[in-house]
JSON list of C-alpha atoms in Angstrom, two decimals:
[
{"chain": "A", "resi": 1280, "resn": "MET", "atom": "CA", "xyz": [20.23, 45.73, -103.98]},
{"chain": "A", "resi": 1281, "resn": "ASN", "atom": "CA", "xyz": [18.82, 44.09, -100.93]},
{"chain": "A", "resi": 1282, "resn": "ASP", "atom": "CA", "xyz": [18.25, 45.56, -97.71]},
{"chain": "A", "resi": 1283, "resn": "HIS", "atom": "CA", "xyz": [20.36, 44.68, -94.97]},
{"chain": "A", "resi": 1284, "resn": "VAL", "atom": "CA", "xyz": [20.04, 44.62, -91.17]},
{"chain": "A", "resi": 1285, "resn": "TYR", "atom": "CA", "xyz": [23.76, 44.81, -89.28]},
{"chain": "A", "resi": 1286, "resn": "LYS", "atom": "CA", "xyz": [24.67, 43.75, -85.95]},
{"chain": "A", "resi": 1287, "resn": "TYR", "atom": "CA", "xyz": [27.80, 45.46, -84.39]},
{"chain": "A", "resi": 1288, "resn": "VAL", "atom": "CA", "xyz": [30.61, 43.62, -82.33]},
{"chain": "A", "resi": 1289, "resn": "ASP", "atom": "CA", "xyz": [33.57, 45.61, -80.58]},
{"chain": "A", "resi": 1290, "resn": "LEU", "atom": "CA", "xyz": [36.94, 44.06, -81.19]},
{"chain": "A", "resi": 1291, "resn": "VAL", "atom": "CA", "xyz": [40.32, 44.73, -79.77]},
{"chain": "A", "resi": 1292, "resn": "GLY", "atom": "CA", "xyz": [43.20, 43.41, -82.24]},
{"chain": "A", "resi": 1293, "resn": "THR", "atom": "CA", "xyz": [46.87, 43.39, -81.28]},
{"chain": "A", "resi": 1294, "resn": "SER", "atom": "CA", "xyz": [50.10, 43.09, -82.81]},
{"chain": "A", "resi": 1295, "resn": "THR", "atom": "CA", "xyz": [53.79, 43.56, -82.24]},
{"chain": "A", "resi": 1296, "resn": "GLU", "atom": "CA", "xyz": [54.40, 44.59, -85.87]},
{"chain": "A", "resi": 1297, "resn": "SER", "atom": "CA", "xyz": [51.89, 47.07, -87.08]},
{"chain": "A", "resi": 1298, "resn": "ILE", "atom": "CA", "xyz": [48.40, 48.67, -86.43]},
{"chain": "A", "resi": 1299, "resn": "GLU", "atom": "CA", "xyz": [47.35, 46.92, -89.93]},
{"chain": "A", "resi": 1300, "resn": "ASP", "atom": "CA", "xyz": [48.21, 43.55, -88.66]},
{"chain": "A", "resi": 1301, "resn": "ALA", "atom": "CA", "xyz": [46.52, 44.28, -85.45]},
{"chain": "A", "resi": 1302, "resn": "VAL", "atom": "CA", "xyz": [43.27, 44.97, -87.55]},
{"chain": "A", "resi": 1303, "resn": "GLN", "atom": "CA", "xyz": [43.95, 41.88, -89.76]},
{"chain": "A", "resi": 1304, "resn": "ASN", "atom": "CA", "xyz": [44.23, 39.75, -86.44]},
{"chain": "A", "resi": 1305, "resn": "ALA", "atom": "CA", "xyz": [40.89, 40.97, -85.17]},
{"chain": "A", "resi": 1306, "resn": "VAL", "atom": "CA", "xyz": [39.16, 40.59, -88.11]},
{"chain": "A", "resi": 1307, "resn": "GLY", "atom": "CA", "xyz": [40.79, 37.31, -89.09]},
{"chain": "A", "resi": 1308, "resn": "ARG", "atom": "CA", "xyz": [40.09, 35.84, -85.57]},
{"chain": "A", "resi": 1309, "resn": "ALA", "atom": "CA", "xyz": [36.49, 37.07, -85.52]},
{"chain": "A", "resi": 1310, "resn": "SER", "atom": "CA", "xyz": [36.01, 35.80, -88.87]},
{"chain": "A", "resi": 1311, "resn": "GLU", "atom": "CA", "xyz": [36.30, 32.42, -87.28]},
{"chain": "A", "resi": 1312, "resn": "THR", "atom": "CA", "xyz": [33.20, 32.45, -85.51]},
{"chain": "A", "resi": 1313, "resn": "ILE", "atom": "CA", "xyz": [31.12, 35.21, -86.86]},
{"chain": "A", "resi": 1314, "resn": "ARG", "atom": "CA", "xyz": [29.50, 34.55, -90.34]},
{"chain": "A", "resi": 1315, "resn": "ASN", "atom": "CA", "xyz": [28.79, 37.76, -92.93]},
{"chain": "A", "resi": 1316, "resn": "LEU", "atom": "CA", "xyz": [31.37, 40.22, -91.25]},
{"chain": "A", "resi": 1317, "resn": "ARG", "atom": "CA", "xyz": [31.08, 43.12, -93.92]},
{"chain": "A", "resi": 1318, "resn": "TRP", "atom": "CA", "xyz": [32.80, 46.14, -92.64]},
{"chain": "A", "resi": 1319, "resn": "PHE", "atom": "CA", "xyz": [34.69, 47.80, -89.75]},
{"chain": "A", "resi": 1320, "resn": "GLU", "atom": "CA", "xyz": [35.81, 51.10, -88.36]},
{"chain": "A", "resi": 1321, "resn": "ILE", "atom": "CA", "xyz": [38.51, 51.90, -86.23]},
{"chain": "A", "resi": 1322, "resn": "ARG", "atom": "CA", "xyz": [37.61, 53.57, -82.88]},
{"chain": "A", "resi": 1323, "resn": "GLN", "atom": "CA", "xyz": [40.92, 54.05, -80.97]},
{"chain": "A", "resi": 1324, "resn": "THR", "atom": "CA", "xyz": [44.50, 52.93, -81.42]},
{"chain": "A", "resi": 1325, "resn": "ARG", "atom": "CA", "xyz": [46.93, 52.51, -78.60]},
{"chain": "A", "resi": 1326, "resn": "GLY", "atom": "CA", "xyz": [50.40, 51.43, -78.19]},
{"chain": "A", "resi": 1327, "resn": "HIS", "atom": "CA", "xyz": [52.95, 50.28, -75.76]},
{"chain": "A", "resi": 1328, "resn": "ILE", "atom": "CA", "xyz": [56.39, 51.84, -75.67]},
{"chain": "A", "resi": 1329, "resn": "GLU", "atom": "CA", "xyz": [59.25, 49.95, -73.90]},
{"chain": "A", "resi": 1330, "resn": "ASP", "atom": "CA", "xyz": [63.10, 51.54, -74.18]},
{"chain": "A", "resi": 1331, "resn": "GLY", "atom": "CA", "xyz": [61.97, 54.62, -76.05]},
{"chain": "A", "resi": 1332, "resn": "ARG", "atom": "CA", "xyz": [60.46, 52.19, -78.90]},
{"chain": "A", "resi": 1333, "resn": "VAL", "atom": "CA", "xyz": [56.79, 51.00, -80.05]},
{"chain": "A", "resi": 1334, "resn": "ARG", "atom": "CA", "xyz": [56.96, 47.39, -78.95]},
{"chain": "A", "resi": 1335, "resn": "HIS", "atom": "CA", "xyz": [52.98, 46.56, -78.94]},
{"chain": "A", "resi": 1336, "resn": "TYR", "atom": "CA", "xyz": [50.00, 47.86, -81.05]},
{"chain": "A", "resi": 1337, "resn": "GLN", "atom": "CA", "xyz": [46.40, 47.75, -80.00]},
{"chain": "A", "resi": 1338, "resn": "VAL", "atom": "CA", "xyz": [43.35, 48.72, -82.13]},
{"chain": "A", "resi": 1339, "resn": "GLU", "atom": "CA", "xyz": [39.92, 48.85, -81.08]},
{"chain": "A", "resi": 1340, "resn": "LEU", "atom": "CA", "xyz": [37.52, 48.52, -83.56]},
{"chain": "A", "resi": 1341, "resn": "ARG", "atom": "CA", "xyz": [34.01, 48.04, -84.50]},
{"chain": "A", "resi": 1342, "resn": "ALA", "atom": "CA", "xyz": [32.70, 45.32, -86.95]},
{"chain": "A", "resi": 1343, "resn": "ALA", "atom": "CA", "xyz": [29.55, 44.70, -88.45]},
{"chain": "A", "resi": 1344, "resn": "PHE", "atom": "CA", "xyz": [27.79, 41.66, -89.95]},
{"chain": "A", "resi": 1345, "resn": "THR", "atom": "CA", "xyz": [24.62, 41.20, -91.55]},
{"chain": "A", "resi": 1346, "resn": "LEU", "atom": "CA", "xyz": [21.67, 38.99, -89.97]},
{"chain": "A", "resi": 1347, "resn": "ASP", "atom": "CA", "xyz": [20.43, 36.17, -92.01]},
{"chain": "A", "resi": 1348, "resn": "PRO", "atom": "CA", "xyz": [16.79, 35.87, -92.23]},
{"chain": "A", "resi": 1349, "resn": "GLY", "atom": "CA", "xyz": [15.64, 34.50, -88.95]},
{"chain": "A", "resi": 1350, "resn": "ASP", "atom": "CA", "xyz": [18.52, 35.02, -86.88]},
{"chain": "A", "resi": 1351, "resn": "ALA", "atom": "CA", "xyz": [17.32, 35.73, -83.32]},
{"chain": "A", "resi": 1352, "resn": "ASP", "atom": "CA", "xyz": [18.14, 39.34, -82.33]},
{"chain": "A", "resi": 1353, "resn": "ASP", "atom": "CA", "xyz": [20.57, 38.66, -79.41]}
]
């Protein structure tokens, strides 16, 4: 097994359907511009209530990706 160095990025995903969709939306969008995404952890979950019903989900997560050899330490 290779040793890895990870870098974090904080993301907030949203969905009108579910918490799971909010996570998928955040990870899916981030993967369009960030290489080597490896794992995530959910930091917070929130929701918007309207007329006594949940209308919107918001999930704050921290995702990590591995750095390629030679990547700048940005």
